[in-house]
């Protein structure tokens, strides 16, 4: 028997990636989730569904996104050649629309007139609001009130697109709490509503389905790399990891090629203590949260810990179950970049390449800044540039002001 | 392979309580409060007040940081309890210490994560030691826990309580019927916990149908909050669960700075009022 391929053999029929994943929701949602799984399986096999999605991704969203050789940055760092997969150039400015559009089309097939979504950075909310406008679906987006403040621009974008944005004031008022509220809406309105979950999280089939919709990222990058460099594979692929959708979207095309190093970058936040970061591989433990069995940042009593990150999209205490599985299989390595390194990387990419990355994406760039100089000039680092940074200009401005003042004070008072 | 059943000859405390109610030609009254709300020392006293008011079984909520199946009232209760330092471990210690004084069967109503954090084996061991009669894991459908948590609970004579909902298919109802003991908890409407003005119109017929399909008593909950509703549901169901309407009394008492004795008195009065139409 052939060895199971990491890229296609998981999850099993119960939604497990090894011991991770599954379906941990209240009974009320089990029927609807089983229905969703059937609808998705059918859609996958439908040539008409696939063709419609492909067509929209091309004509409406701008796929394929470019693969761009960042020559100046590569030169400056003096090591590996850096290639950026430009998901930031996709319609709405991030990879999120690959999945939002796929699920919105699925919603229409299921005959439901309403979609809901959670959002952290606002990118998934904007993508869902966009897809809903396009397909004539009613749309409600849940967002933590802290995130609404730091991603104000995206809140208004969603409203312009006709979505209702509902602020969530419970818990840490961030992504996790928005998911709780979306789940509550879903369980109440499940007969009319599909929940477009925005990352590879939640109960089966979401982690597999969201991954499938994003797999196009790595498939394209592989072909483009071949065209531009003659090679099918990079030496290293790097992506930031919130729930894990942009990273698995890029990595999946390389999972079975053991020679490609895959590096996921988590949010190191402001420090190493529980509550100061969102690096699940640095302090997380086995748990069950929001529908899936995975690694969770939590206290000893099983209460989920608060998280912190300058980027709203990475600020979440759990991670997609497949990522934990692939980590334990030795296939994906994880590291983290803290807030300061991410903001520095944001500036660096802006200056050297004329690209403002999303603060989430800046975490991946921070790892590139570390790693590339240590590699040879013939080596290739492929980075998922998952989103653009317009939404973060205010946050970076505030950060710079705060830290600029800090630096000035430190200079005046060298005690 | 059927699990060895401690309770196969001896009736479980929950089964006995439901049988007593049935003999009295009434539905069992199953109030819910959150353990540790407003603090853990108050909990035994509040349980006692519910028992005195006529509770046949008491559901004790284990507070969780992310109560995704709960409405605002229970969310706030969980928050107060966690602020007061309540943990699953602390709740089990408390129940163990009061084991002789609490006669009413206790069902722990919990999310799965605190149990995973403690470890399934340790949890079941300690729950048995504390005299817990049943465990309901709101975010764990039977297929996810039947081989570990459910099997362990049954081995120790604790009833695993399952939810069924208007969205449960025939196959799912069958699956639950096979595993259930004690009672099955029928969720009276789509949605989360919390009071509601009117019962779902099909509720009565759905409950009647369900009772024929599952071999154990059927309790109904989620949203039941008035004496009229308790009475109406009690006509067809084996048990009636009331949560948020009682949790609200604890909340109001805590916010007014009342003593535990005063909150207990109001809670008991509210419970009695809910039973007044019966
Ligand atoms: C641009 C961008 N990158 C990355 C993420 C993180 O999510 P994921 O790990 O699912 O890709 C987000 C989430 O909001 C995002 O907006």
XYZ file of C-alpha atoms and ligand atoms in Angstrom:
709
model
C 0.000 0.000 0.000
C 1.222 3.472 -0.839
C 2.248 5.679 2.039
C -0.457 8.221 2.886
C 0.326 11.579 1.332
C 0.305 14.423 3.798
C -1.286 16.696 1.223
C -4.350 14.615 0.411
C -4.854 11.825 2.959
C -6.187 13.931 5.792
C -8.508 14.502 7.513
C -10.138 11.110 8.028
C -13.882 10.721 7.591
C -14.486 11.947 11.147
C -12.549 15.104 10.463
C -9.370 14.152 12.288
C -5.803 14.999 11.425
C -4.221 12.353 13.625
C -5.559 13.135 17.095
C -6.556 16.727 16.206
C -9.736 18.133 14.746
C -13.160 16.526 15.058
C -16.493 18.142 15.751
C -17.066 19.661 19.145
C -20.285 21.583 18.927
C -23.660 21.428 20.609
C -26.097 18.860 19.244
C -28.180 21.572 17.589
C -25.364 22.249 15.129
C -24.516 18.634 14.346
C -27.306 18.129 11.820
C -26.522 21.348 9.949
C -22.803 20.543 9.944
C -23.464 17.122 8.484
C -25.601 18.809 5.836
C -22.797 21.276 5.118
C -20.329 18.462 4.678
C -22.585 16.690 2.199
C -23.163 19.913 0.271
C -19.435 20.584 0.142
C -18.582 17.076 -1.061
C -21.138 17.430 -3.822
C -19.900 20.866 -4.809
C -16.320 19.599 -4.996
C -17.403 17.040 -7.532
C -19.521 19.470 -9.503
C -17.753 20.759 -12.572
C -20.165 23.652 -12.705
C -19.320 24.743 -9.147
C -15.601 24.547 -9.765
C -15.861 26.394 -13.034
C -17.923 29.200 -11.556
C -15.488 29.627 -8.662
C -12.468 29.601 -10.964
C -14.063 32.114 -13.267
C -14.872 34.503 -10.434
C -11.438 34.105 -8.889
C -9.971 35.058 -12.244
C -12.258 37.807 -13.544
C -13.514 39.265 -10.305
C -10.641 38.723 -7.884
C -7.635 38.875 -10.173
C -6.178 35.385 -9.953
C -3.570 34.250 -10.602
C -1.829 36.645 -8.259
C 1.731 37.499 -9.286
C 4.825 35.837 -7.945
C 7.301 38.629 -7.475
C 11.071 38.338 -7.107
C 11.944 40.875 -4.416
C 15.383 41.693 -5.797
C 16.205 44.730 -3.688
C 15.291 43.018 -0.438
C 17.202 39.894 -1.471
C 20.219 42.031 -2.378
C 20.094 43.994 0.875
C 19.904 40.887 2.981
C 22.715 39.336 0.996
C 21.444 35.779 1.080
C 18.594 33.806 -0.441
C 16.439 35.006 -3.324
C 13.096 36.109 -1.944
C 9.882 35.516 -3.866
C 6.635 37.060 -2.712
C 3.311 35.441 -3.555
C 1.232 38.547 -3.950
C -2.079 37.691 -2.305
C -2.150 41.341 -1.265
C -3.028 42.170 -4.867
C -6.136 40.038 -4.772
C -9.495 41.840 -4.722
C -10.199 43.160 -1.182
C -6.495 43.018 -0.378
C -5.868 39.628 1.195
C -6.037 35.896 0.585
C -9.270 35.674 2.574
C -11.529 36.093 -0.463
C -10.480 32.711 -1.917
C -12.380 31.048 0.896
C -15.143 33.615 1.375
C -16.152 33.396 -2.264
C -16.039 29.599 -2.265
C -18.244 29.371 0.803
C -20.604 32.069 -0.465
C -21.165 30.071 -3.658
C -21.757 27.016 -1.508
C -24.292 28.984 0.541
C -26.219 29.768 -2.580
C -26.181 26.092 -3.589
C -27.573 25.210 -0.175
C -30.369 27.690 -0.754
C -29.636 29.836 2.283
C -30.216 33.587 1.950
C -28.005 34.801 4.802
C -24.327 34.543 5.740
C -22.495 35.476 8.902
C -18.784 35.742 9.596
C -16.332 36.604 12.336
C -13.405 38.845 11.679
C -10.263 39.947 13.477
C -8.267 42.105 11.120
C -11.411 42.819 9.178
C -10.059 41.196 6.018
C -12.234 38.127 6.264
C -15.203 40.327 7.111
C -14.552 42.520 4.089
C -14.115 39.462 1.871
C -17.368 37.945 3.128
C -19.255 41.231 2.778
C -17.912 41.492 -0.762
C -18.931 37.964 -1.739
C -22.344 38.533 -0.156
C -22.854 41.732 -2.124
C -21.826 39.953 -5.292
C -24.239 37.078 -4.764
C -27.065 39.038 -3.183
C -26.854 37.468 0.272
C -27.670 39.159 3.542
C -24.488 39.528 5.616
C -23.725 40.066 9.298
C -20.142 40.260 10.553
C -19.141 39.842 14.206
C -16.067 41.698 15.370
C -14.516 42.286 18.772
C -14.806 45.914 19.824
C -11.054 46.173 20.389
C -10.512 45.042 16.800
C -13.177 47.458 15.546
C -11.117 50.229 16.992
C -7.790 49.175 15.572
C -9.202 48.193 12.174
C -11.631 51.077 11.764
C -11.071 51.374 8.067
C -12.214 47.817 7.447
C -15.307 48.310 9.606
C -16.406 51.115 7.351
C -15.544 49.116 4.245
C -17.843 46.321 5.410
C -20.651 48.771 6.010
C -20.143 50.307 2.576
C -20.536 46.833 1.143
C -23.924 46.508 2.783
C -22.958 44.265 5.687
C -24.077 44.788 9.243
C -21.097 44.853 11.624
C -21.941 43.769 15.148
C -19.477 44.671 17.887
C -18.679 41.963 20.440
C -17.929 43.281 23.883
C -17.353 40.041 25.786
C -14.112 38.367 26.852
C -11.011 39.913 25.354
C -13.139 41.674 22.707
C -11.085 40.164 19.884
C -11.286 37.374 17.309
C -12.070 34.523 19.699
C -15.047 36.373 21.126
C -16.286 37.242 17.646
C -16.269 33.512 16.813
C -18.286 32.721 19.958
C -20.879 35.271 18.955
C -21.007 34.059 15.353
C -21.534 30.503 16.612
C -24.401 31.731 18.789
C -26.012 33.449 15.826
C -25.523 30.339 13.704
C -27.112 27.964 16.161
C -30.090 30.315 16.421
C -30.590 30.951 12.693
C -29.134 27.806 11.200
C -32.114 27.152 8.966
C -31.547 30.319 6.956
C -27.892 31.013 7.581
C -24.471 29.694 6.639
C -21.500 30.588 8.815
C -18.542 31.495 6.605
C -15.736 30.699 9.014
C -12.588 32.550 8.023
C -9.749 30.223 8.843
C -8.846 26.536 9.140
C -10.580 26.325 12.510
C -13.879 25.131 13.905
C -15.630 21.792 13.509
C -15.089 19.473 10.555
C -15.517 20.117 7.601
C -14.320 23.718 8.062
C -10.574 23.082 8.471
C -10.480 20.891 5.351
C -12.852 23.047 3.321
C -11.115 26.345 4.058
C -7.753 24.707 3.278
C -9.072 23.411 -0.035
C -10.290 26.837 -1.086
C -6.857 28.331 -0.357
C -4.810 25.568 -1.960
C -4.807 27.577 -5.151
C -2.144 29.834 -3.582
C 0.545 27.152 -3.441
C -0.498 25.518 -6.704
C -0.043 28.782 -8.557
C 3.177 29.638 -6.773
C 4.654 26.281 -7.743
C 3.934 26.809 -11.443
C 5.104 30.404 -11.343
C 8.307 29.483 -9.597
C 8.965 26.930 -12.317
C 8.373 29.541 -15.017
C 10.582 32.137 -13.379
C 13.407 30.047 -11.972
C 13.159 26.656 -13.616
C 12.596 25.098 -10.214
C 9.356 23.569 -8.957
C 10.165 24.125 -5.356
C 11.683 26.724 -3.074
C 14.164 25.776 -0.374
C 12.012 27.423 2.244
C 8.374 28.551 2.320
C 7.277 31.009 4.995
C 3.870 32.285 6.081
C 2.317 33.909 9.118
C -0.118 31.800 11.145
C -3.269 33.084 12.793
C -5.781 30.279 12.420
C -3.593 28.989 9.624
C -5.415 29.532 6.332
C -2.870 31.463 4.303
C -0.044 29.234 5.509
C -1.708 25.924 4.673
C -2.849 27.438 1.381
C 0.771 28.010 0.435
C 2.312 24.955 2.120
C -0.058 22.318 0.835
C 1.549 22.253 -2.600
C 4.866 21.393 -0.948
C 3.808 19.079 1.878
C 4.882 15.967 0.037
C 8.261 17.409 -1.009
C 10.304 16.773 2.077
C 13.140 18.966 0.887
C 11.125 22.139 1.209
C 11.372 23.655 4.673
C 8.004 25.010 5.787
C 8.028 27.699 8.457
C 4.955 29.132 10.161
C 5.346 32.389 12.069
C 3.120 33.085 15.058
C 2.529 36.345 16.890
C 5.102 36.856 19.643
C 3.178 39.866 20.952
C 4.807 41.953 23.647
C 6.388 39.236 25.753
C 6.672 35.571 26.633
C 4.151 35.362 29.485
C 0.711 33.787 29.115
C -1.573 36.575 27.890
C 1.197 38.584 26.245
C 1.342 36.765 22.903
C -0.483 34.391 20.566
C 2.276 31.817 19.969
C 0.468 28.538 20.509
C 3.632 26.515 20.057
C 5.217 28.460 22.906
C 3.012 27.611 25.836
C -0.125 26.079 24.345
C -1.509 22.730 25.447
C -4.048 20.235 24.179
C -7.577 21.529 24.414
C -10.964 21.774 22.767
C -12.031 25.207 21.618
C -14.742 26.407 19.269
C -15.392 23.084 17.679
C -11.980 21.505 17.354
C -9.408 19.578 19.362
C -6.127 21.400 19.004
C -3.385 23.351 20.740
C -4.804 26.112 22.949
C -3.283 28.846 25.076
C -4.992 28.262 28.404
C -4.479 28.116 32.128
C -4.182 24.964 34.216
C -7.913 24.853 34.848
C -8.720 24.807 31.139
C -9.826 28.426 30.899
C -8.727 29.978 27.654
C -6.047 32.625 28.126
C -6.199 36.136 26.740
C -3.805 36.803 23.868
C -2.065 39.891 22.595
C -0.623 40.965 19.280
C -0.196 44.167 17.346
C -1.972 42.342 14.533
C -5.637 41.562 15.058
C -5.583 38.686 12.566
C -3.034 36.642 14.529
C -4.479 37.463 17.942
C -6.164 34.122 18.669
C -5.513 31.447 21.336
C -5.910 28.313 19.180
C -4.547 27.105 15.864
C -5.876 24.931 13.063
C -5.758 21.211 13.954
C -3.887 20.262 10.793
C -1.024 22.552 11.758
C -0.532 20.768 15.053
C -0.591 17.435 13.254
C 1.951 18.577 10.665
C 4.152 20.011 13.383
C 4.175 16.709 15.229
C 4.936 14.927 11.982
C 7.982 17.157 11.702
C 6.674 18.752 8.543
C 6.060 22.373 9.571
C 8.377 24.292 11.875
C 6.996 27.119 13.950
C 8.638 30.243 15.175
C 7.358 33.611 16.318
C 8.028 37.278 15.739
C 7.152 39.824 18.385
C 5.319 43.104 17.807
C 8.491 45.174 17.489
C 10.035 42.880 14.876
C 6.797 42.795 12.907
C 6.550 46.583 12.778
C 10.200 46.823 11.820
C 9.598 44.320 9.006
C 6.587 46.365 7.893
C 8.844 49.415 7.476
C 11.610 47.446 5.838
C 9.404 46.004 3.116
C 7.848 49.403 2.510
C 11.261 51.016 2.051
C 13.012 48.389 0.010
C 10.204 47.105 -2.186
C 7.477 49.734 -2.080
C 5.012 47.296 -0.541
C 3.058 47.886 2.657
C 2.258 44.430 4.026
C -0.554 43.707 6.451
C 0.744 43.561 10.023
C -0.128 39.842 10.024
C 2.021 39.328 6.953
C 4.781 41.458 8.467
C 5.377 38.621 10.947
C 6.345 36.370 8.040
C 8.594 39.096 6.649
C 10.275 39.402 10.051
C 11.298 35.759 9.801
C 12.582 36.340 6.272
C 14.790 39.135 7.576
C 16.311 36.685 10.063
C 16.655 33.688 7.830
C 17.524 34.915 4.332
C 20.974 36.289 5.219
C 21.958 32.872 6.532
C 21.135 31.137 3.252
C 23.106 31.003 0.006
C 22.396 33.281 -2.950
C 21.142 30.395 -5.038
C 18.583 29.418 -2.474
C 14.963 30.424 -2.782
C 12.655 31.630 -0.035
C 8.980 31.759 -0.971
C 6.818 33.985 1.204
C 3.070 34.300 1.288
C 2.381 38.014 1.161
C -1.066 37.313 2.546
C -2.417 40.850 2.640
C -1.770 44.508 2.166
C -1.185 47.004 4.937
C -3.496 49.915 4.183
C -5.758 48.816 7.014
C -2.825 49.013 9.433
C -1.487 52.457 8.633
C -3.209 53.958 11.671
C -1.912 51.233 13.976
C 1.640 51.640 12.709
C 1.368 55.399 13.026
C 0.283 55.026 16.653
C 3.032 52.512 17.329
C 5.700 54.748 15.796
C 4.514 57.757 17.717
C 4.575 55.822 20.969
C 7.955 54.296 20.335
C 9.402 57.423 18.786
C 8.540 59.338 21.932
C 9.946 56.498 23.981
C 13.205 56.623 22.021
C 13.426 60.401 22.397
C 12.797 60.152 26.136
C 15.392 57.429 26.486
C 17.891 59.687 24.742
C 17.158 62.667 26.975
C 17.311 60.587 30.105
C 20.052 57.996 29.779
C 19.671 56.758 33.337
C -18.891 -4.571 23.719
C -21.212 -3.028 26.252
C -19.636 -1.227 29.184
C -20.034 -2.911 32.555
C -22.783 -0.995 34.257
C -22.572 -0.325 37.934
C -26.062 1.010 37.788
C -27.547 -1.796 35.755
C -29.178 -3.395 38.762
C -29.203 -0.465 41.078
C -31.106 2.526 39.756
C -28.942 5.655 39.435
C -29.870 8.625 41.619
C -31.149 10.440 38.546
C -33.326 7.531 37.469
C -34.732 7.305 40.980
C -35.497 11.008 41.116
C -37.307 10.890 37.782
C -39.223 7.825 38.913
C -40.331 9.538 42.082
C -41.621 12.479 40.079
C -43.435 10.183 37.730
C -45.085 8.385 40.612
C -46.219 11.762 41.871
C -47.717 12.371 38.415
C -45.600 15.409 37.771
C -42.617 16.324 35.625
C -39.310 16.513 37.466
C -38.179 20.056 38.180
C -34.536 20.580 37.168
C -33.226 24.054 37.961
C -29.838 25.245 36.704
C -27.392 27.624 38.324
C -23.737 28.327 37.625
C -21.359 26.939 40.218
C -19.271 29.647 41.814
C -21.752 32.403 41.053
C -21.299 34.796 42.741
C -18.664 32.725 44.590
C -18.129 29.073 45.338
C -18.962 29.268 49.041
C -22.472 30.327 48.103
C -23.123 27.368 45.845
C -24.050 24.675 48.413
C -26.462 27.058 50.089
C -28.109 27.914 46.763
C -28.398 24.242 45.853
C -30.059 23.627 49.185
C -32.552 26.432 48.564
C -33.465 24.905 45.201
C -33.874 21.524 46.795
C -36.160 22.942 49.459
C -38.224 24.660 46.785
C -38.872 21.339 45.082
C -35.944 20.575 42.774
C -35.745 16.909 41.829
C -32.326 17.279 40.208
C -30.013 20.298 40.128
C -27.864 21.208 37.154
C -24.669 22.944 38.140
C -22.916 24.861 35.400
C -19.127 24.718 35.302
C -18.035 28.211 34.278
C -16.012 28.434 31.077
C -14.198 31.354 29.498
C -15.879 30.769 26.123
C -19.476 29.683 26.699
C -20.501 29.531 23.061
C -23.803 27.746 23.748
C -24.941 30.277 26.330
C -26.922 33.472 26.161
C -25.978 36.721 27.910
C -27.380 35.820 31.362
C -25.375 32.604 31.678
C -22.354 34.228 30.080
C -22.331 36.853 32.779
C -22.771 34.200 35.451
C -19.758 32.298 34.126
C -17.786 35.504 34.095
C -18.666 36.298 37.717
C -17.765 32.774 38.762
C -14.411 32.886 36.986
C -13.684 36.315 38.443
C -14.274 34.764 41.847
C -11.645 32.132 41.050
C -13.947 29.190 40.415
C -12.392 26.115 38.804
C -13.682 22.645 37.998
C -11.308 21.303 40.604
C -12.671 23.689 43.202
C -16.252 22.717 42.388
C -15.468 19.026 42.812
C -13.721 19.720 46.124
C -16.694 21.700 47.306
C -19.155 18.957 46.356
C -16.964 16.352 48.009
C -16.873 18.337 51.230
C -20.686 18.732 51.241
C -21.469 15.322 49.908
C -23.418 14.217 52.957
C -25.560 17.309 53.100
C -26.567 17.579 49.435
C -29.261 14.995 48.787
C -30.554 16.173 45.434
C -28.769 14.531 42.465
C -26.293 16.904 40.818
C -25.718 17.061 37.069
C -22.609 18.940 36.016
C -23.337 20.990 32.924
C -19.987 21.789 31.371
C -17.928 22.508 28.293
C -15.411 19.854 27.441
C -12.214 21.847 27.787
C -11.991 22.019 31.594
C -12.373 18.227 31.622
C -9.653 17.789 28.993
C -7.377 20.048 31.023
C -7.945 17.974 34.165
C -7.721 14.692 32.288
C -10.763 12.499 31.673
C -9.736 9.775 34.127
C -8.985 12.139 36.965
C -12.200 14.041 36.330
C -14.407 10.966 36.437
C -12.639 9.655 39.512
C -13.111 12.909 41.371
C -16.680 13.393 40.150
C -17.593 9.950 41.433
C -15.929 10.729 44.728
C -17.906 13.975 44.941
C -21.168 12.133 44.388
C -21.914 13.720 41.022
C -24.905 11.933 39.492
C -24.686 13.029 35.871
C -22.457 14.903 33.442
C -23.618 16.863 30.414
C -20.934 18.143 28.055
C -22.624 20.770 25.968
C -20.016 20.912 23.204
C -19.299 17.201 22.917
C -21.630 15.174 20.709
C -21.797 11.462 21.537
C -19.492 10.297 18.746
C -16.641 12.393 20.125
C -16.743 11.121 23.687
C -18.402 7.713 23.695
C -15.170 5.757 23.935
C -13.496 7.705 26.695
C -15.556 10.078 28.806
C -18.898 8.324 28.396
C -17.456 4.857 28.975
C -15.629 6.056 32.095
C -18.701 7.801 33.493
C -20.826 4.701 33.091
C -18.174 2.552 34.648
C -18.455 4.721 37.747
C -22.252 4.778 37.760
C -22.543 8.392 36.623
C -25.184 9.059 33.966
C -23.896 10.674 30.777
C -26.596 13.147 29.760
C -26.964 14.000 26.075
C -28.659 16.790 24.226
C -31.081 16.347 21.378
C -32.361 19.215 19.280
C -35.017 20.012 16.691
C -32.232 19.574 14.112
C -31.286 16.048 15.236
C -31.807 13.515 12.476
C -33.370 10.083 12.989
C -29.894 8.507 12.989
C -28.645 10.926 15.581
C -31.628 10.295 17.808
C -30.955 6.568 17.531
C -27.306 7.020 18.394
C -28.143 9.053 21.479
C -30.886 6.634 22.501
C -28.319 3.847 22.509
C -25.903 5.664 24.812
C -28.201 7.685 27.017
C -28.972 6.930 30.613
C -30.631 9.054 33.270
C -32.433 11.333 30.900
C -32.071 12.999 27.534
C -32.081 16.754 27.476
C -34.177 18.088 24.625
C -33.248 21.593 23.538
C -36.598 23.300 23.140
C -35.567 25.557 20.278
C -32.725 26.453 17.949
C -30.337 28.729 19.735
C -28.567 29.339 22.983
C -29.619 29.388 26.597
C -31.747 32.297 27.771
C -35.309 33.258 28.578
C -37.908 33.423 25.843
C -41.402 34.819 25.748
C -43.098 31.985 23.888
C -42.412 28.306 23.438
C -41.791 26.992 19.930
C -45.173 25.998 18.493
C -44.117 22.457 17.542
C -42.462 21.805 20.895
C -45.236 19.753 22.410
C -45.602 17.402 19.443
C -41.832 17.055 19.074
C -41.421 16.067 22.693
C -44.205 13.529 22.436
C -42.553 11.955 19.409
C -39.140 11.951 21.000
C -40.395 10.234 24.136
C -41.527 7.327 22.041
C -38.158 7.061 20.300
C -35.671 7.263 23.156
C -35.903 4.708 25.906
C -35.118 7.122 28.736
C -37.012 10.046 30.234
C -36.926 13.313 28.290
C -36.283 16.624 30.008
C -36.843 19.863 28.134
C -34.906 23.085 28.555
C -33.462 26.221 26.941
C -35.594 29.272 27.349
C -38.220 28.069 29.803
C -38.731 30.935 32.201
C -42.320 31.272 33.444
C -44.670 29.209 35.602
C -46.988 28.818 32.604
C -44.192 27.416 30.484
C -43.066 25.072 33.258
C -46.603 23.823 33.514
C -47.152 23.453 29.768
C -43.901 21.621 29.120
C -44.429 19.496 32.200
C -47.632 18.150 30.673
C -45.646 16.270 28.026
C -42.057 16.012 29.249
C -40.561 13.942 32.063
C -38.549 16.875 33.296
C -38.384 20.640 32.920
C -35.117 22.562 33.079
C -35.097 26.229 34.055
C -31.803 28.108 33.859
C -31.465 31.759 32.997
C -34.622 32.818 34.847
C -32.999 31.576 38.079
C -29.475 32.691 37.245
C -30.907 36.166 36.845
C -32.057 36.097 40.476
C -28.513 35.299 41.584
C -27.226 38.104 39.393
C -29.628 40.652 40.809
C -28.777 39.567 44.322
C -25.057 39.769 43.696
C -25.385 43.191 42.115
C -27.436 44.450 45.043
C -24.733 43.183 47.392
C -27.064 40.746 49.161
C -25.746 38.089 51.500
C -25.698 34.442 50.440
C -28.636 33.732 52.752
C -30.650 36.510 51.142
C -29.839 35.360 47.624
C -30.737 31.795 48.604
C -34.063 32.964 49.945
C -34.917 34.848 46.758
C -33.752 31.976 44.599
C -35.928 29.529 46.514
C -38.904 31.881 46.268
C -38.444 32.248 42.516
C -38.163 28.474 42.088
C -41.345 27.958 44.106
C -43.092 30.561 41.995
C -42.068 28.715 38.817
C -43.745 25.625 40.232
C -46.881 27.428 41.345
C -48.944 26.497 38.277
C -48.195 22.841 38.572
C -3.616 39.520 5.665
C -3.827 38.430 6.658
N -2.884 37.490 6.794
C -3.025 36.488 7.686
C -4.117 36.410 8.522
C -4.177 35.308 9.529
O -5.085 34.294 9.256
P -4.652 32.895 8.684
O -3.634 32.304 9.588
O -5.918 32.107 8.676
O -4.113 33.099 7.329
C -5.129 37.374 8.410
C -6.315 37.306 9.280
O -7.063 38.174 9.474
C -4.969 38.408 7.460
O -5.899 39.359 7.325
